[in-house]
Short mmCIF file of C-alpha atoms in Angstrom, two decimals:
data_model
loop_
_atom_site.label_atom_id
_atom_site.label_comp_id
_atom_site.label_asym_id
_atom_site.label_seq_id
_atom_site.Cartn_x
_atom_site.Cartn_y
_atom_site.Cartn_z
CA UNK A 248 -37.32 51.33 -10.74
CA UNK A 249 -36.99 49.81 -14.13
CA UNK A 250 -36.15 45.74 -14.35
CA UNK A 251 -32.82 46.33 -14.76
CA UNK A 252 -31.93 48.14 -12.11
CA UNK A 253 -34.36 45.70 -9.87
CA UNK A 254 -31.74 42.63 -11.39
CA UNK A 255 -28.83 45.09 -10.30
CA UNK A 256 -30.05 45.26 -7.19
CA UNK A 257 -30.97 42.13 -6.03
CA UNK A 258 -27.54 40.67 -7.55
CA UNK A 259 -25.66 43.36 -4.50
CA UNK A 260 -28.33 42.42 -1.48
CA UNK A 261 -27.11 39.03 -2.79
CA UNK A 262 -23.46 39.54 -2.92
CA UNK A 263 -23.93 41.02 0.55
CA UNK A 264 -25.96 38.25 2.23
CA UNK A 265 -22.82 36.01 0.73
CA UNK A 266 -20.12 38.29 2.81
CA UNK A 267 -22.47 37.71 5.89
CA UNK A 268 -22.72 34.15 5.73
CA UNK A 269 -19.40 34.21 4.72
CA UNK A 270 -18.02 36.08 7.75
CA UNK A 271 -20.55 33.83 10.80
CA UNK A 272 -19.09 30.40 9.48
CA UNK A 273 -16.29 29.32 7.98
CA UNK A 274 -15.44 31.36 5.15
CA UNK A 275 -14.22 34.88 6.52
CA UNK A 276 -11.16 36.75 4.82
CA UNK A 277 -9.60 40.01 5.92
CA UNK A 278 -11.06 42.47 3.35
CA UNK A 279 -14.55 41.37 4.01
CA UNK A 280 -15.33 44.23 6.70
CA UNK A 281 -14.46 46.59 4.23
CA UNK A 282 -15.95 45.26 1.10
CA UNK A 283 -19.41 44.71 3.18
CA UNK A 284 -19.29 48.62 4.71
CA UNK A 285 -18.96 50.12 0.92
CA UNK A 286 -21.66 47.79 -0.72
CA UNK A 287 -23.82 48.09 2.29
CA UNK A 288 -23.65 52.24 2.17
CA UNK A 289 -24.64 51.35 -1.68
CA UNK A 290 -27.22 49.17 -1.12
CA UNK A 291 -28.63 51.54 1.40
CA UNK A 292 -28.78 54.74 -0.88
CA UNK A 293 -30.30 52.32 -3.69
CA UNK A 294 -33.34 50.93 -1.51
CA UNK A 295 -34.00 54.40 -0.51
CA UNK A 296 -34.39 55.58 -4.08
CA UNK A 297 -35.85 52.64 -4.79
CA UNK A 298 -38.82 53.50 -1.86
CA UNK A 299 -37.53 50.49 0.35
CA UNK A 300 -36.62 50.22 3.80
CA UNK A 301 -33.29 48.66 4.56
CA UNK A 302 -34.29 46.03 6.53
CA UNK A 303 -30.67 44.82 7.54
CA UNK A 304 -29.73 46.77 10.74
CA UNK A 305 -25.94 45.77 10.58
CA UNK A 306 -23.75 48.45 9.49
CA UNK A 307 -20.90 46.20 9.85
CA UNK A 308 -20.11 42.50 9.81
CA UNK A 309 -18.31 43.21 13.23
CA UNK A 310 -22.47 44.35 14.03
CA UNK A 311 -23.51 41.07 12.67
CA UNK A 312 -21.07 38.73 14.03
CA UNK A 313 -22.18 40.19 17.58
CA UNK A 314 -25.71 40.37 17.10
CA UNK A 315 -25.61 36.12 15.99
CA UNK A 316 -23.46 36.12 19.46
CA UNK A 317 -26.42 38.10 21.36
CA UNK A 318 -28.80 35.85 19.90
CA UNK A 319 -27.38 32.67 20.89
CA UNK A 320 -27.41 31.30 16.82
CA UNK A 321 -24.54 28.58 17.73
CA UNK A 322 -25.41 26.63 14.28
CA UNK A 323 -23.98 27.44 11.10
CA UNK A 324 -27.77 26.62 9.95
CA UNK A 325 -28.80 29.25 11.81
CA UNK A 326 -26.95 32.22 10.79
CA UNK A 327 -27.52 31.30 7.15
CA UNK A 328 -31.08 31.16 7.79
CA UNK A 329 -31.57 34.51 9.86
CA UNK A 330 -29.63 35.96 6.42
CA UNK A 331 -31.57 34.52 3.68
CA UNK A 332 -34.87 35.74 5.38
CA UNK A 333 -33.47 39.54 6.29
CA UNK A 334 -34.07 40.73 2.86
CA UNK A 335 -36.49 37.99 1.73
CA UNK A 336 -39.25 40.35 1.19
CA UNK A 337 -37.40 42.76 -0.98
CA UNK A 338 -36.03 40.50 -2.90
CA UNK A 339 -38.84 38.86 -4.04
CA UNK A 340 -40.66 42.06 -4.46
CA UNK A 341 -37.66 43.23 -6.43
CA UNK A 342 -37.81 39.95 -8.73
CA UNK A 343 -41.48 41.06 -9.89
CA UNK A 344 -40.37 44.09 -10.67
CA UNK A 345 -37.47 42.32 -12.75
CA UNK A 346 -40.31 40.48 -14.54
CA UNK A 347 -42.10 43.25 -14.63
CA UNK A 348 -45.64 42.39 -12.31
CA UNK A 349 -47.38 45.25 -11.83
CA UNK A 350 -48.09 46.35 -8.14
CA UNK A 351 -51.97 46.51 -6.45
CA UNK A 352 -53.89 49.51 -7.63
CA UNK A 353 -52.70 51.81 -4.86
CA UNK A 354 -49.48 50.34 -3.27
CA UNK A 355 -47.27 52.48 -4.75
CA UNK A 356 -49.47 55.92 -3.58
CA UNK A 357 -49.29 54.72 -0.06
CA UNK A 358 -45.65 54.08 -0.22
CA UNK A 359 -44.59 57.34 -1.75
CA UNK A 360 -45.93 58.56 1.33
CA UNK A 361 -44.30 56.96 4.22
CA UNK A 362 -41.16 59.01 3.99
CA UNK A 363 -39.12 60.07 6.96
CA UNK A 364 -40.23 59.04 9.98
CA UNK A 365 -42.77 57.01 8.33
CA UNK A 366 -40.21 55.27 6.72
CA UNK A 367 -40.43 52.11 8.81
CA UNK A 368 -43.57 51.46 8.05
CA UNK A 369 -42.68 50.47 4.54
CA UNK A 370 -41.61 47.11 6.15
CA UNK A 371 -44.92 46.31 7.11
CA UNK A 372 -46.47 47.51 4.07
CA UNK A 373 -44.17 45.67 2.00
CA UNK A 374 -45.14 42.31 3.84
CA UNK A 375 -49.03 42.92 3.15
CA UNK A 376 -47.96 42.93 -0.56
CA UNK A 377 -45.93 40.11 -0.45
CA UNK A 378 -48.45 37.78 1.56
CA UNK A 379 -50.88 38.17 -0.88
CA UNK A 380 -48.71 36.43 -4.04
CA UNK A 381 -46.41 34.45 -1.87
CA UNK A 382 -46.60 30.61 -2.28
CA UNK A 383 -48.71 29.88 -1.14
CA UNK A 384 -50.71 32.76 -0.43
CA UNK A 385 -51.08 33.82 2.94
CA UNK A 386 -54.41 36.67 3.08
CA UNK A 387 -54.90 36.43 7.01
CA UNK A 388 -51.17 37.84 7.65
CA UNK A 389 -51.64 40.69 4.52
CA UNK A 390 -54.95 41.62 6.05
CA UNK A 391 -53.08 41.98 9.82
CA UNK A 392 -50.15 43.86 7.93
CA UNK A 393 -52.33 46.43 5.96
CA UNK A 394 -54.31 47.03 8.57
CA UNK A 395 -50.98 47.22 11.12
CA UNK A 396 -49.39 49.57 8.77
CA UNK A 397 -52.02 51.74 9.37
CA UNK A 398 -52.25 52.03 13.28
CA UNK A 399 -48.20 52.50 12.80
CA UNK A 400 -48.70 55.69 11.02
CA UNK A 401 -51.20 56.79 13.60
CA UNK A 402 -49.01 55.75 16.49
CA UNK A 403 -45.64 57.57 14.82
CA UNK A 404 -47.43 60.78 13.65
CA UNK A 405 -49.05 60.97 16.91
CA UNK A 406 -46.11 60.44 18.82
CA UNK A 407 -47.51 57.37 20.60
CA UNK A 408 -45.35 54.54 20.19
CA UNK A 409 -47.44 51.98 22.77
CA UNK A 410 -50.88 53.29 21.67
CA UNK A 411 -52.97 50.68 19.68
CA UNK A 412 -55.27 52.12 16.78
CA UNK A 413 -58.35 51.65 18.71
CA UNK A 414 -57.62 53.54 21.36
CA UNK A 415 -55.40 56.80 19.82
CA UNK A 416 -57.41 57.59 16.69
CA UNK A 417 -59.36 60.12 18.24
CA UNK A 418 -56.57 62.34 18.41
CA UNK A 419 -56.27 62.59 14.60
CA UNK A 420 -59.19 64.33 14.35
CA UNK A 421 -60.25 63.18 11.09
CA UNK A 422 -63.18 63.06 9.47
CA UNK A 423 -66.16 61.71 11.52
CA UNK A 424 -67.16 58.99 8.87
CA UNK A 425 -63.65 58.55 7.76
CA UNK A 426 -62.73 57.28 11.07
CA UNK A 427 -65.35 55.45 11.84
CA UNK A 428 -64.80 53.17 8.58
CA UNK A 429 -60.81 53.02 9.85
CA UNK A 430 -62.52 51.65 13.33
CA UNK A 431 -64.60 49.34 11.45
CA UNK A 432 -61.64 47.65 9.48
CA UNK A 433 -59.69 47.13 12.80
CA UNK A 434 -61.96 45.81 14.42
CA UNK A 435 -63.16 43.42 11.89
CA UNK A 436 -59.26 42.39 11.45
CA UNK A 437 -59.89 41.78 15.51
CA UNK A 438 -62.58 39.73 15.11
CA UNK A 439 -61.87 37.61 12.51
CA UNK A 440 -60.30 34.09 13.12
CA UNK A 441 -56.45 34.19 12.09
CA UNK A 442 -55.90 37.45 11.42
CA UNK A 443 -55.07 39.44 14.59
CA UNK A 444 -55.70 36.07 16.73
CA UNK A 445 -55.83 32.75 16.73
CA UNK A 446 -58.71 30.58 15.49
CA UNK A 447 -60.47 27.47 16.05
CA UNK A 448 -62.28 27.14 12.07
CA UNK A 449 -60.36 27.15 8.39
CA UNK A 450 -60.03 30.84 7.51
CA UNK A 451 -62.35 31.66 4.60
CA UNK A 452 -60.64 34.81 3.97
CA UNK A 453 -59.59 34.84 0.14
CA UNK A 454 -57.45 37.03 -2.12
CA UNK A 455 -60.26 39.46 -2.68
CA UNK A 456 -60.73 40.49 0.85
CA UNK A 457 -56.60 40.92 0.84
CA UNK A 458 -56.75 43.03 -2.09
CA UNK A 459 -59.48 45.16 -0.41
CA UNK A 460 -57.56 45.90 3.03
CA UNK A 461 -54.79 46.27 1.13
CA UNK A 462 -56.05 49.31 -1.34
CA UNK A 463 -58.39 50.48 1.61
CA UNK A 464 -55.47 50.84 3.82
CA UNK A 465 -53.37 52.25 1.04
CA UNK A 466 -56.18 55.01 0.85
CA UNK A 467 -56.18 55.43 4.69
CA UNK A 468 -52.57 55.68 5.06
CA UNK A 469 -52.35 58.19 1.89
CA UNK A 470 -55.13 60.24 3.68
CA UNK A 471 -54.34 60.27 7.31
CA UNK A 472 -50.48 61.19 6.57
CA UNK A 473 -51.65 64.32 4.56
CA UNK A 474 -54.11 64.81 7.11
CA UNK A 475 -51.76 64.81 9.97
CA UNK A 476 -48.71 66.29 8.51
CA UNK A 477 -50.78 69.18 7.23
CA UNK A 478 -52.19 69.63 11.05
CA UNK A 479 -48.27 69.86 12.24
CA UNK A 480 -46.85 72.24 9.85
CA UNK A 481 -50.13 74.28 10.12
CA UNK A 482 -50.87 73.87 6.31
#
């Protein structure tokens, strides 16, 4: 996606997030059901060309307005504040782009891979990126994300949706050494203070041990889905 497009873009997830607000306070017209369904089926086709998963689950602002209802979000504050932070970490991912910052050294491999089913992983993987240049930083949460986007390809390819990484890598049947380094990362992401738990000491994890889980689990998520998907189709 070139910068303009990413401005494009992020101007409709904005016009969007304005109908939503729009409709859950005290701004909602007739034709907003309609204009929302026809920019959200836009948006939707864009993100996925664009290698993004929609992260807004509402189809409709009927959806919405019952989902704020579910959720017991009685303040106007609320609402606005469960829509600004729905597509928070596209937009800002879509902004570099727009000002054209180039992505980690192997983001973009790993994301050109978790198509179809994988798709949801993208969410995750998006966060890891995102924690890293946020302000401020935040390299504990990237770490847990990389590393989390990982074990979610294991768990979807091998159709275990409550297994944990530790426990259902076996079944890949990957490489001996391969998985043993995979094992290694989780469990030093298990380990360390912050970053899958809670700690007790100031977290001395910087942005160089981000950037490594975060190209090391590009390259594990890159090899395990060809691994895998090769193993199913018989390849």
């Amino acid at each position: 996606m070139d910068a303009k497009l990413a401005k494009e873009l992020g101007s409709k997830i904005q016009e969007l997030q304005a109908l939503m607000v729009a409709f859950v306070t005290d701004g909602r017209t007739s034709d907003q059901p309609r204009v929302y369904r026809e920019l959200y089926a836009d948006i939707t086709i864009e993100l996925e060309k664009a290698k993004y998963e929609n992260p807004n689950p509402h189809k409709s602002l009927e959806v919405f307005y019952a989902h704020c209802k579910l959720q017991d979000m009685k303040k106007y504050a609320e609402r606005r504040a469960y829509v600004e932070e729905l597509y928070s970490d596209v937009l800002l991912d879509l902004k570099r782009v727009e000002r054209h910052f180039p992505s980690p050294k192997n983001w973009t491999k790993a994301n050109d891979v978790l198509t179809d089913e994988l798709s949801p992983v993208r969410t995750q993987w998006l966060k890891a990126k995102n924690f890293i240049v946020s302000k401020p930083p935040d390299y504990e949460n990237s770490i847990k994300e990389s590393i989390s986007a990982v074990e979610s390809c294991l768990m979807v390819l091998l159709r275990e949706p409550n297994g944990t990484l530790g426990k259902i890598i076996k079944q890949a049947k990957l490489d001996p050494d391969i998985e043993r380094l995979v094992s290694q990362a989780y469990g030093y992401t298990s380990n360390k203070d912050f970053v899958r738990h809670g700690g007790t000491e100031e977290s001395k994890l910087t942005k160089a041990e981000a950037n490594f889980f975060l190209d090391f689990s590009a390259s594990s998520i890159v090899y395990i889905t060809n691994k895998l998907k090769r193993t199913n189709t018989g390849a």
